[in-house]
Amino acid sequence: MTIFLSERVEQYRFADHELSAAYERVGAATRSRLKQNIAWNAAVNGIPGGDVVTARTIRRQGGRLVTERTAMDWTLVLAGNGYLSPGPVLAGCVYPLWVGVPEVVVLREAGKAPVPDGILAGLELAGLESFGECSAEEVLDTIRFAQETGGHGSILVLGTLSSVVEAGLGEVDIPVHRLGTRGRVDTIHVLCDDVSVWDWDFLAGAYPGATFVVGGVECGSAVECLPAGVDAVQCSRDKLFLRECDLFLHPDPATSEPVSARLCLGPGQEGAWIWPQLHPAMFEYVTIRLFS
């Protein structure tokens, strides 16, 4: 079928020169981290190869049940205006792409906060050029249009949307999935040792407004060396593992220690955000056939 959702949001889309300019401004180091983010998310599902249908057959007395899963026709990603962290935004947007959804459209609700260059550059790197920003009413119109396009689709919500948009989501018969309701990465725990080196400059830009809680060997020296404007506090190693956080940075991410976050990364992986909450089934259409 012909999909028109990307054409519908063309009027809100960032121009190619705006994406290219942001790509240049973020610098080579940040681009490398963003590429790493895309690569890790591709590894979660593998790169799709066309219209793949996965079928499963269950035999029971008196019949045969066949379930078929195929990628949805489209996914509309809605990002709240307060969502500023490039890694989580990019990881959320590319996930349906790697599941095999042919059309992924991204809209950010306009507000006080401008779109960070890291988000623009990341979407440019991922080839997600159907990305725009518009008012709450225009987001609502797009949601209603998505309902009318036909086919099978889903909506992925990043962060907090306005009450106007939330009300509209409740009026349409489209599956809605949510990530990061607070709208950003708030707390990051960092375990330091006398060997590992963390990319503090990238972390400061990738998670604006986050509080870094640092513990372990030489943690005091690490806090003193942080980039200007980074909010950091020290705590004991034990408390680092007891208090919950959004992201845990560990010198050995394969550790058997029970860390206090659902996502644990190691040195050199600072840009490899992956959403534990996402599952391929969120972006697949299921057909059930029962044979006697």
PDB file of N, CA, C and O in Angstrom, residues 137-196:
ATOM      1  N   GLU A 137      -1.437  21.289  18.541  1.00  0.00           N
ATOM      2  CA  GLU A 137      -2.591  21.096  17.655  1.00  0.00           C
ATOM      3  C   GLU A 137      -2.176  20.406  16.360  1.00  0.00           C
ATOM      4  O   GLU A 137      -2.909  19.560  15.828  1.00  0.00           O
ATOM      5  N   GLU A 138      -0.997  20.756  15.853  1.00  0.00           N
ATOM      6  CA  GLU A 138      -0.521  20.130  14.617  1.00  0.00           C
ATOM      7  C   GLU A 138      -0.099  18.682  14.856  1.00  0.00           C
ATOM      8  O   GLU A 138      -0.285  17.822  13.985  1.00  0.00           O
ATOM      9  N   VAL A 139       0.458  18.396  16.028  1.00  0.00           N
ATOM     10  CA  VAL A 139       0.740  16.999  16.393  1.00  0.00           C
ATOM     11  C   VAL A 139      -0.559  16.215  16.454  1.00  0.00           C
ATOM     12  O   VAL A 139      -0.661  15.088  15.949  1.00  0.00           O
ATOM     13  N   LEU A 140      -1.570  16.822  17.047  1.00  0.00           N
ATOM     14  CA  LEU A 140      -2.874  16.174  17.169  1.00  0.00           C
ATOM     15  C   LEU A 140      -3.471  15.898  15.792  1.00  0.00           C
ATOM     16  O   LEU A 140      -4.024  14.811  15.543  1.00  0.00           O
ATOM     17  N   ASP A 141      -3.361  16.835  14.879  1.00  0.00           N
ATOM     18  CA  ASP A 141      -3.869  16.633  13.516  1.00  0.00           C
ATOM     19  C   ASP A 141      -3.137  15.470  12.835  1.00  0.00           C
ATOM     20  O   ASP A 141      -3.748  14.694  12.090  1.00  0.00           O
ATOM     21  N   THR A 142      -1.839  15.357  13.085  1.00  0.00           N
ATOM     22  CA  THR A 142      -1.057  14.277  12.485  1.00  0.00           C
ATOM     23  C   THR A 142      -1.484  12.922  13.041  1.00  0.00           C
ATOM     24  O   THR A 142      -1.562  11.931  12.301  1.00  0.00           O
ATOM     25  N   ILE A 143      -1.760  12.875  14.338  1.00  0.00           N
ATOM     26  CA  ILE A 143      -2.237  11.628  14.950  1.00  0.00           C
ATOM     27  C   ILE A 143      -3.556  11.199  14.302  1.00  0.00           C
ATOM     28  O   ILE A 143      -3.749  10.023  13.961  1.00  0.00           O
ATOM     29  N   ARG A 144      -4.454  12.131  14.120  1.00  0.00           N
ATOM     30  CA  ARG A 144      -5.744  11.824  13.493  1.00  0.00           C
ATOM     31  C   ARG A 144      -5.559  11.395  12.046  1.00  0.00           C
ATOM     32  O   ARG A 144      -6.242  10.492  11.554  1.00  0.00           O
ATOM     33  N   PHE A 145      -4.640  12.044  11.356  1.00  0.00           N
ATOM     34  CA  PHE A 145      -4.347  11.665   9.978  1.00  0.00           C
ATOM     35  C   PHE A 145      -3.794  10.243   9.916  1.00  0.00           C
ATOM     36  O   PHE A 145      -4.145   9.467   9.023  1.00  0.00           O
ATOM     37  N   ALA A 146      -2.916   9.897  10.882  1.00  0.00           N
ATOM     38  CA  ALA A 146      -2.356   8.546  10.928  1.00  0.00           C
ATOM     39  C   ALA A 146      -3.454   7.506  11.083  1.00  0.00           C
ATOM     40  O   ALA A 146      -3.401   6.425  10.486  1.00  0.00           O
ATOM     41  N   GLN A 147      -4.466   7.844  11.870  1.00  0.00           N
ATOM     42  CA  GLN A 147      -5.600   6.938  12.050  1.00  0.00           C
ATOM     43  C   GLN A 147      -6.314   6.698  10.722  1.00  0.00           C
ATOM     44  O   GLN A 147      -6.781   5.594  10.440  1.00  0.00           O
ATOM     45  N   GLU A 148      -6.358   7.720   9.879  1.00  0.00           N
ATOM     46  CA  GLU A 148      -7.115   7.634   8.632  1.00  0.00           C
ATOM     47  C   GLU A 148      -6.311   7.048   7.480  1.00  0.00           C
ATOM     48  O   GLU A 148      -6.883   6.708   6.442  1.00  0.00           O
ATOM     49  N   THR A 149      -4.979   6.921   7.635  1.00  0.00           N
ATOM     50  CA  THR A 149      -4.169   6.443   6.512  1.00  0.00           C
ATOM     51  C   THR A 149      -4.433   4.985   6.177  1.00  0.00           C
ATOM     52  O   THR A 149      -4.145   4.536   5.072  1.00  0.00           O
ATOM     53  N   GLY A 150      -4.948   4.240   7.147  1.00  0.00           N
ATOM     54  CA  GLY A 150      -5.132   2.815   6.925  1.00  0.00           C
ATOM     55  C   GLY A 150      -3.841   2.070   7.174  1.00  0.00           C
ATOM     56  O   GLY A 150      -2.836   2.630   7.616  1.00  0.00           O
ATOM     57  N   GLY A 151      -3.854   0.799   6.862  1.00  0.00           N
ATOM     58  CA  GLY A 151      -2.687  -0.012   7.153  1.00  0.00           C
ATOM     59  C   GLY A 151      -2.552  -0.251   8.640  1.00  0.00           C
ATOM     60  O   GLY A 151      -3.458   0.045   9.429  1.00  0.00           O
ATOM     61  N   HIS A 152      -1.422  -0.791   9.026  1.00  0.00           N
ATOM     62  CA  HIS A 152      -1.171  -1.108  10.429  1.00  0.00           C
ATOM     63  C   HIS A 152      -0.007  -0.251  10.924  1.00  0.00           C
ATOM     64  O   HIS A 152       1.050  -0.206  10.295  1.00  0.00           O
ATOM     65  N   GLY A 153      -0.222   0.440  12.032  1.00  0.00           N
ATOM     66  CA  GLY A 153       0.814   1.303  12.556  1.00  0.00           C
ATOM     67  C   GLY A 153       0.782   1.378  14.057  1.00  0.00           C
ATOM     68  O   GLY A 153      -0.113   0.832  14.724  1.00  0.00           O
ATOM     69  N   SER A 154       1.774   2.050  14.621  1.00  0.00           N
ATOM     70  CA  SER A 154       1.859   2.232  16.059  1.00  0.00           C
ATOM     71  C   SER A 154       2.459   3.593  16.356  1.00  0.00           C
ATOM     72  O   SER A 154       3.059   4.224  15.486  1.00  0.00           O
ATOM     73  N   ILE A 155       2.294   4.043  17.600  1.00  0.00           N
ATOM     74  CA  ILE A 155       2.836   5.318  18.046  1.00  0.00           C
ATOM     75  C   ILE A 155       3.789   5.061  19.203  1.00  0.00           C
ATOM     76  O   ILE A 155       3.458   4.322  20.131  1.00  0.00           O
ATOM     77  N   LEU A 156       4.969   5.665  19.132  1.00  0.00           N
ATOM     78  CA  LEU A 156       5.955   5.562  20.201  1.00  0.00           C
ATOM     79  C   LEU A 156       6.127   6.947  20.802  1.00  0.00           C
ATOM     80  O   LEU A 156       6.470   7.899  20.096  1.00  0.00           O
ATOM     81  N   VAL A 157       5.888   7.070  22.112  1.00  0.00           N
ATOM     82  CA  VAL A 157       5.962   8.355  22.801  1.00  0.00           C
ATOM     83  C   VAL A 157       7.243   8.430  23.622  1.00  0.00           C
ATOM     84  O   VAL A 157       7.523   7.553  24.445  1.00  0.00           O
ATOM     85  N   LEU A 158       8.029   9.482  23.388  1.00  0.00           N
ATOM     86  CA  LEU A 158       9.254   9.742  24.139  1.00  0.00           C
ATOM     87  C   LEU A 158       9.040  10.958  25.027  1.00  0.00           C
ATOM     88  O   LEU A 158       8.817  12.062  24.531  1.00  0.00           O
ATOM     89  N   GLY A 159       9.080  10.747  26.330  1.00  0.00           N
ATOM     90  CA  GLY A 159       8.948  11.861  27.248  1.00  0.00           C
ATOM     91  C   GLY A 159       7.505  12.253  27.502  1.00  0.00           C
ATOM     92  O   GLY A 159       6.578  11.456  27.336  1.00  0.00           O
ATOM     93  N   THR A 160       7.310  13.501  27.884  1.00  0.00           N
ATOM     94  CA  THR A 160       6.011  13.994  28.313  1.00  0.00           C
ATOM     95  C   THR A 160       5.422  14.922  27.258  1.00  0.00           C
ATOM     96  O   THR A 160       6.064  15.892  26.847  1.00  0.00           O
ATOM     97  N   LEU A 161       4.210  14.629  26.822  1.00  0.00           N
ATOM     98  CA  LEU A 161       3.515  15.446  25.849  1.00  0.00           C
ATOM     99  C   LEU A 161       2.494  16.343  26.552  1.00  0.00           C
ATOM    100  O   LEU A 161       2.151  16.116  27.720  1.00  0.00           O
ATOM    101  N   SER A 162       1.996  17.340  25.860  1.00  0.00           N
ATOM    102  CA  SER A 162       1.007  18.238  26.448  1.00  0.00           C
ATOM    103  C   SER A 162      -0.323  17.522  26.653  1.00  0.00           C
ATOM    104  O   SER A 162      -0.585  16.471  26.055  1.00  0.00           O
ATOM    105  N   SER A 163      -1.168  18.103  27.481  1.00  0.00           N
ATOM    106  CA  SER A 163      -2.476  17.501  27.762  1.00  0.00           C
ATOM    107  C   SER A 163      -3.331  17.430  26.505  1.00  0.00           C
ATOM    108  O   SER A 163      -4.144  16.513  26.346  1.00  0.00           O
ATOM    109  N   VAL A 164      -3.148  18.381  25.594  1.00  0.00           N
ATOM    110  CA  VAL A 164      -3.911  18.382  24.336  1.00  0.00           C
ATOM    111  C   VAL A 164      -3.579  17.145  23.516  1.00  0.00           C
ATOM    112  O   VAL A 164      -4.476  16.450  23.008  1.00  0.00           O
ATOM    113  N   VAL A 165      -2.290  16.846  23.389  1.00  0.00           N
ATOM    114  CA  VAL A 165      -1.866  15.685  22.617  1.00  0.00           C
ATOM    115  C   VAL A 165      -2.255  14.397  23.325  1.00  0.00           C
ATOM    116  O   VAL A 165      -2.702  13.429  22.700  1.00  0.00           O
ATOM    117  N   GLU A 166      -2.097  14.368  24.636  1.00  0.00           N
ATOM    118  CA  GLU A 166      -2.462  13.171  25.389  1.00  0.00           C
ATOM    119  C   GLU A 166      -3.942  12.839  25.208  1.00  0.00           C
ATOM    120  O   GLU A 166      -4.325  11.679  25.066  1.00  0.00           O
ATOM    121  N   ALA A 167      -4.780  13.864  25.215  1.00  0.00           N
ATOM    122  CA  ALA A 167      -6.213  13.642  25.006  1.00  0.00           C
ATOM    123  C   ALA A 167      -6.464  13.058  23.625  1.00  0.00           C
ATOM    124  O   ALA A 167      -7.304  12.162  23.452  1.00  0.00           O
ATOM    125  N   GLY A 168      -5.721  13.533  22.638  1.00  0.00           N
ATOM    126  CA  GLY A 168      -5.880  13.022  21.282  1.00  0.00           C
ATOM    127  C   GLY A 168      -5.456  11.577  21.147  1.00  0.00           C
ATOM    128  O   GLY A 168      -6.068  10.803  20.400  1.00  0.00           O
ATOM    129  N   LEU A 169      -4.417  11.189  21.883  1.00  0.00           N
ATOM    130  CA  LEU A 169      -3.964   9.796  21.837  1.00  0.00           C
ATOM    131  C   LEU A 169      -5.036   8.849  22.354  1.00  0.00           C
ATOM    132  O   LEU A 169      -5.123   7.697  21.920  1.00  0.00           O
ATOM    133  N   GLY A 170      -5.838   9.346  23.283  1.00  0.00           N
ATOM    134  CA  GLY A 170      -6.893   8.500  23.835  1.00  0.00           C
ATOM    135  C   GLY A 170      -8.092   8.346  22.930  1.00  0.00           C
ATOM    136  O   GLY A 170      -8.970   7.519  23.190  1.00  0.00           O
ATOM    137  N   GLU A 171      -8.125   9.111  21.848  1.00  0.00           N
ATOM    138  CA  GLU A 171      -9.280   9.084  20.948  1.00  0.00           C
ATOM    139  C   GLU A 171      -9.085   8.198  19.727  1.00  0.00           C
ATOM    140  O   GLU A 171     -10.037   7.959  18.989  1.00  0.00           O
ATOM    141  N   VAL A 172      -7.847   7.747  19.495  1.00  0.00           N
ATOM    142  CA  VAL A 172      -7.585   6.967  18.277  1.00  0.00           C
ATOM    143  C   VAL A 172      -7.319   5.505  18.631  1.00  0.00           C
ATOM    144  O   VAL A 172      -6.870   5.176  19.723  1.00  0.00           O
ATOM    145  N   ASP A 173      -7.624   4.663  17.667  1.00  0.00           N
ATOM    146  CA  ASP A 173      -7.454   3.220  17.861  1.00  0.00           C
ATOM    147  C   ASP A 173      -6.111   2.794  17.269  1.00  0.00           C
ATOM    148  O   ASP A 173      -6.059   2.071  16.269  1.00  0.00           O
ATOM    149  N   ILE A 174      -5.030   3.273  17.878  1.00  0.00           N
ATOM    150  CA  ILE A 174      -3.673   2.952  17.443  1.00  0.00           C
ATOM    151  C   ILE A 174      -2.877   2.506  18.670  1.00  0.00           C
ATOM    152  O   ILE A 174      -2.963   3.156  19.716  1.00  0.00           O
ATOM    153  N   PRO A 175      -2.104   1.426  18.587  1.00  0.00           N
ATOM    154  CA  PRO A 175      -1.279   1.027  19.732  1.00  0.00           C
ATOM    155  C   PRO A 175      -0.297   2.137  20.103  1.00  0.00           C
ATOM    156  O   PRO A 175       0.391   2.692  19.242  1.00  0.00           O
ATOM    157  N   VAL A 176      -0.229   2.483  21.386  1.00  0.00           N
ATOM    158  CA  VAL A 176       0.661   3.532  21.879  1.00  0.00           C
ATOM    159  C   VAL A 176       1.628   2.930  22.890  1.00  0.00           C
ATOM    160  O   VAL A 176       1.212   2.280  23.850  1.00  0.00           O
ATOM    161  N   HIS A 177       2.920   3.138  22.674  1.00  0.00           N
ATOM    162  CA  HIS A 177       3.963   2.658  23.577  1.00  0.00           C
ATOM    163  C   HIS A 177       4.735   3.868  24.094  1.00  0.00           C
ATOM    164  O   HIS A 177       4.955   4.843  23.368  1.00  0.00           O
ATOM    165  N   ARG A 178       5.186   3.797  25.355  1.00  0.00           N
ATOM    166  CA  ARG A 178       5.804   4.960  25.995  1.00  0.00           C
ATOM    167  C   ARG A 178       7.185   4.631  26.544  1.00  0.00           C
ATOM    168  O   ARG A 178       7.414   3.540  27.082  1.00  0.00           O
ATOM    169  N   LEU A 179       8.072   5.615  26.436  1.00  0.00           N
ATOM    170  CA  LEU A 179       9.424   5.502  26.982  1.00  0.00           C
ATOM    171  C   LEU A 179       9.781   6.782  27.719  1.00  0.00           C
ATOM    172  O   LEU A 179       9.434   7.874  27.272  1.00  0.00           O
ATOM    173  N   GLY A 180      10.483   6.661  28.832  1.00  0.00           N
ATOM    174  CA  GLY A 180      11.043   7.815  29.513  1.00  0.00           C
ATOM    175  C   GLY A 180      10.037   8.898  29.818  1.00  0.00           C
ATOM    176  O   GLY A 180      10.138  10.008  29.309  1.00  0.00           O
ATOM    177  N   THR A 181       9.063   8.593  30.665  1.00  0.00           N
ATOM    178  CA  THR A 181       7.994   9.553  30.922  1.00  0.00           C
ATOM    179  C   THR A 181       8.497  10.844  31.549  1.00  0.00           C
ATOM    180  O   THR A 181       7.848  11.879  31.467  1.00  0.00           O
ATOM    181  N   ARG A 182       9.655  10.826  32.204  1.00  0.00           N
ATOM    182  CA  ARG A 182      10.181  12.058  32.794  1.00  0.00           C
ATOM    183  C   ARG A 182      10.713  13.008  31.721  1.00  0.00           C
ATOM    184  O   ARG A 182      10.933  14.177  31.977  1.00  0.00           O
ATOM    185  N   GLY A 183      10.977  12.487  30.553  1.00  0.00           N
ATOM    186  CA  GLY A 183      11.403  13.341  29.465  1.00  0.00           C
ATOM    187  C   GLY A 183      12.893  13.511  29.321  1.00  0.00           C
ATOM    188  O   GLY A 183      13.354  14.205  28.429  1.00  0.00           O
ATOM    189  N   ARG A 184      13.682  12.886  30.197  1.00  0.00           N
ATOM    190  CA  ARG A 184      15.126  13.005  30.054  1.00  0.00           C
ATOM    191  C   ARG A 184      15.797  11.974  30.953  1.00  0.00           C
ATOM    192  O   ARG A 184      15.140  11.307  31.751  1.00  0.00           O
ATOM    193  N   VAL A 185      17.116  11.857  30.818  1.00  0.00           N
ATOM    194  CA  VAL A 185      17.894  11.018  31.731  1.00  0.00           C
ATOM    195  C   VAL A 185      18.258  11.889  32.928  1.00  0.00           C
ATOM    196  O   VAL A 185      18.989  12.874  32.794  1.00  0.00           O
ATOM    197  N   ASP A 186      17.747  11.546  34.100  1.00  0.00           N
ATOM    198  CA  ASP A 186      17.917  12.403  35.270  1.00  0.00           C
ATOM    199  C   ASP A 186      19.165  12.083  36.086  1.00  0.00           C
ATOM    200  O   ASP A 186      19.867  12.994  36.523  1.00  0.00           O
ATOM    201  N   THR A 187      19.412  10.807  36.327  1.00  0.00           N
ATOM    202  CA  THR A 187      20.507  10.426  37.226  1.00  0.00           C
ATOM    203  C   THR A 187      21.372   9.343  36.599  1.00  0.00           C
ATOM    204  O   THR A 187      20.857   8.328  36.128  1.00  0.00           O
ATOM    205  N   ILE A 188      22.677   9.570  36.607  1.00  0.00           N
ATOM    206  CA  ILE A 188      23.639   8.607  36.076  1.00  0.00           C
ATOM    207  C   ILE A 188      24.647   8.271  37.178  1.00  0.00           C
ATOM    208  O   ILE A 188      25.275   9.174  37.742  1.00  0.00           O
ATOM    209  N   HIS A 189      24.779   6.999  37.503  1.00  0.00           N
ATOM    210  CA  HIS A 189      25.764   6.552  38.484  1.00  0.00           C
ATOM    211  C   HIS A 189      27.036   6.117  37.765  1.00  0.00           C
ATOM    212  O   HIS A 189      26.964   5.382  36.772  1.00  0.00           O
ATOM    213  N   VAL A 190      28.180   6.559  38.263  1.00  0.00           N
ATOM    214  CA  VAL A 190      29.467   6.272  37.630  1.00  0.00           C
ATOM    215  C   VAL A 190      30.403   5.647  38.667  1.00  0.00           C
ATOM    216  O   VAL A 190      30.682   6.247  39.708  1.00  0.00           O
ATOM    217  N   LEU A 191      30.871   4.440  38.376  1.00  0.00           N
ATOM    218  CA  LEU A 191      31.847   3.776  39.242  1.00  0.00           C
ATOM    219  C   LEU A 191      33.234   4.003  38.659  1.00  0.00           C
ATOM    220  O   LEU A 191      33.494   3.662  37.499  1.00  0.00           O
ATOM    221  N   CYS A 192      34.115   4.573  39.444  1.00  0.00           N
ATOM    222  CA  CYS A 192      35.472   4.865  38.985  1.00  0.00           C
ATOM    223  C   CYS A 192      36.460   3.830  39.538  1.00  0.00           C
ATOM    224  O   CYS A 192      36.274   3.293  40.631  1.00  0.00           O
ATOM    225  N   ASP A 193      37.499   3.546  38.756  1.00  0.00           N
ATOM    226  CA  ASP A 193      38.629   2.759  39.247  1.00  0.00           C
ATOM    227  C   ASP A 193      39.903   3.483  38.806  1.00  0.00           C
ATOM    228  O   ASP A 193      39.846   4.585  38.267  1.00  0.00           O
ATOM    229  N   ASP A 194      41.048   2.874  39.022  1.00  0.00           N
ATOM    230  CA  ASP A 194      42.300   3.552  38.690  1.00  0.00           C
ATOM    231  C   ASP A 194      42.802   3.210  37.291  1.00  0.00           C
ATOM    232  O   ASP A 194      43.950   3.492  36.951  1.00  0.00           O
ATOM    233  N   VAL A 195      41.937   2.605  36.463  1.00  0.00           N
ATOM    234  CA  VAL A 195      42.336   2.215  35.110  1.00  0.00           C
ATOM    235  C   VAL A 195      41.433   2.841  34.047  1.00  0.00           C
ATOM    236  O   VAL A 195      41.910   3.410  33.063  1.00  0.00           O
ATOM    237  N   SER A 196      40.140   2.740  34.231  1.00  0.00           N
ATOM    238  CA  SER A 196      39.182   3.146  33.202  1.00  0.00           C
ATOM    239  C   SER A 196      39.126   4.657  33.051  1.00  0.00           C
ATOM    240  O   SER A 196      39.315   5.412  34.012  1.00  0.00           O
TER     241      SER A 196
END
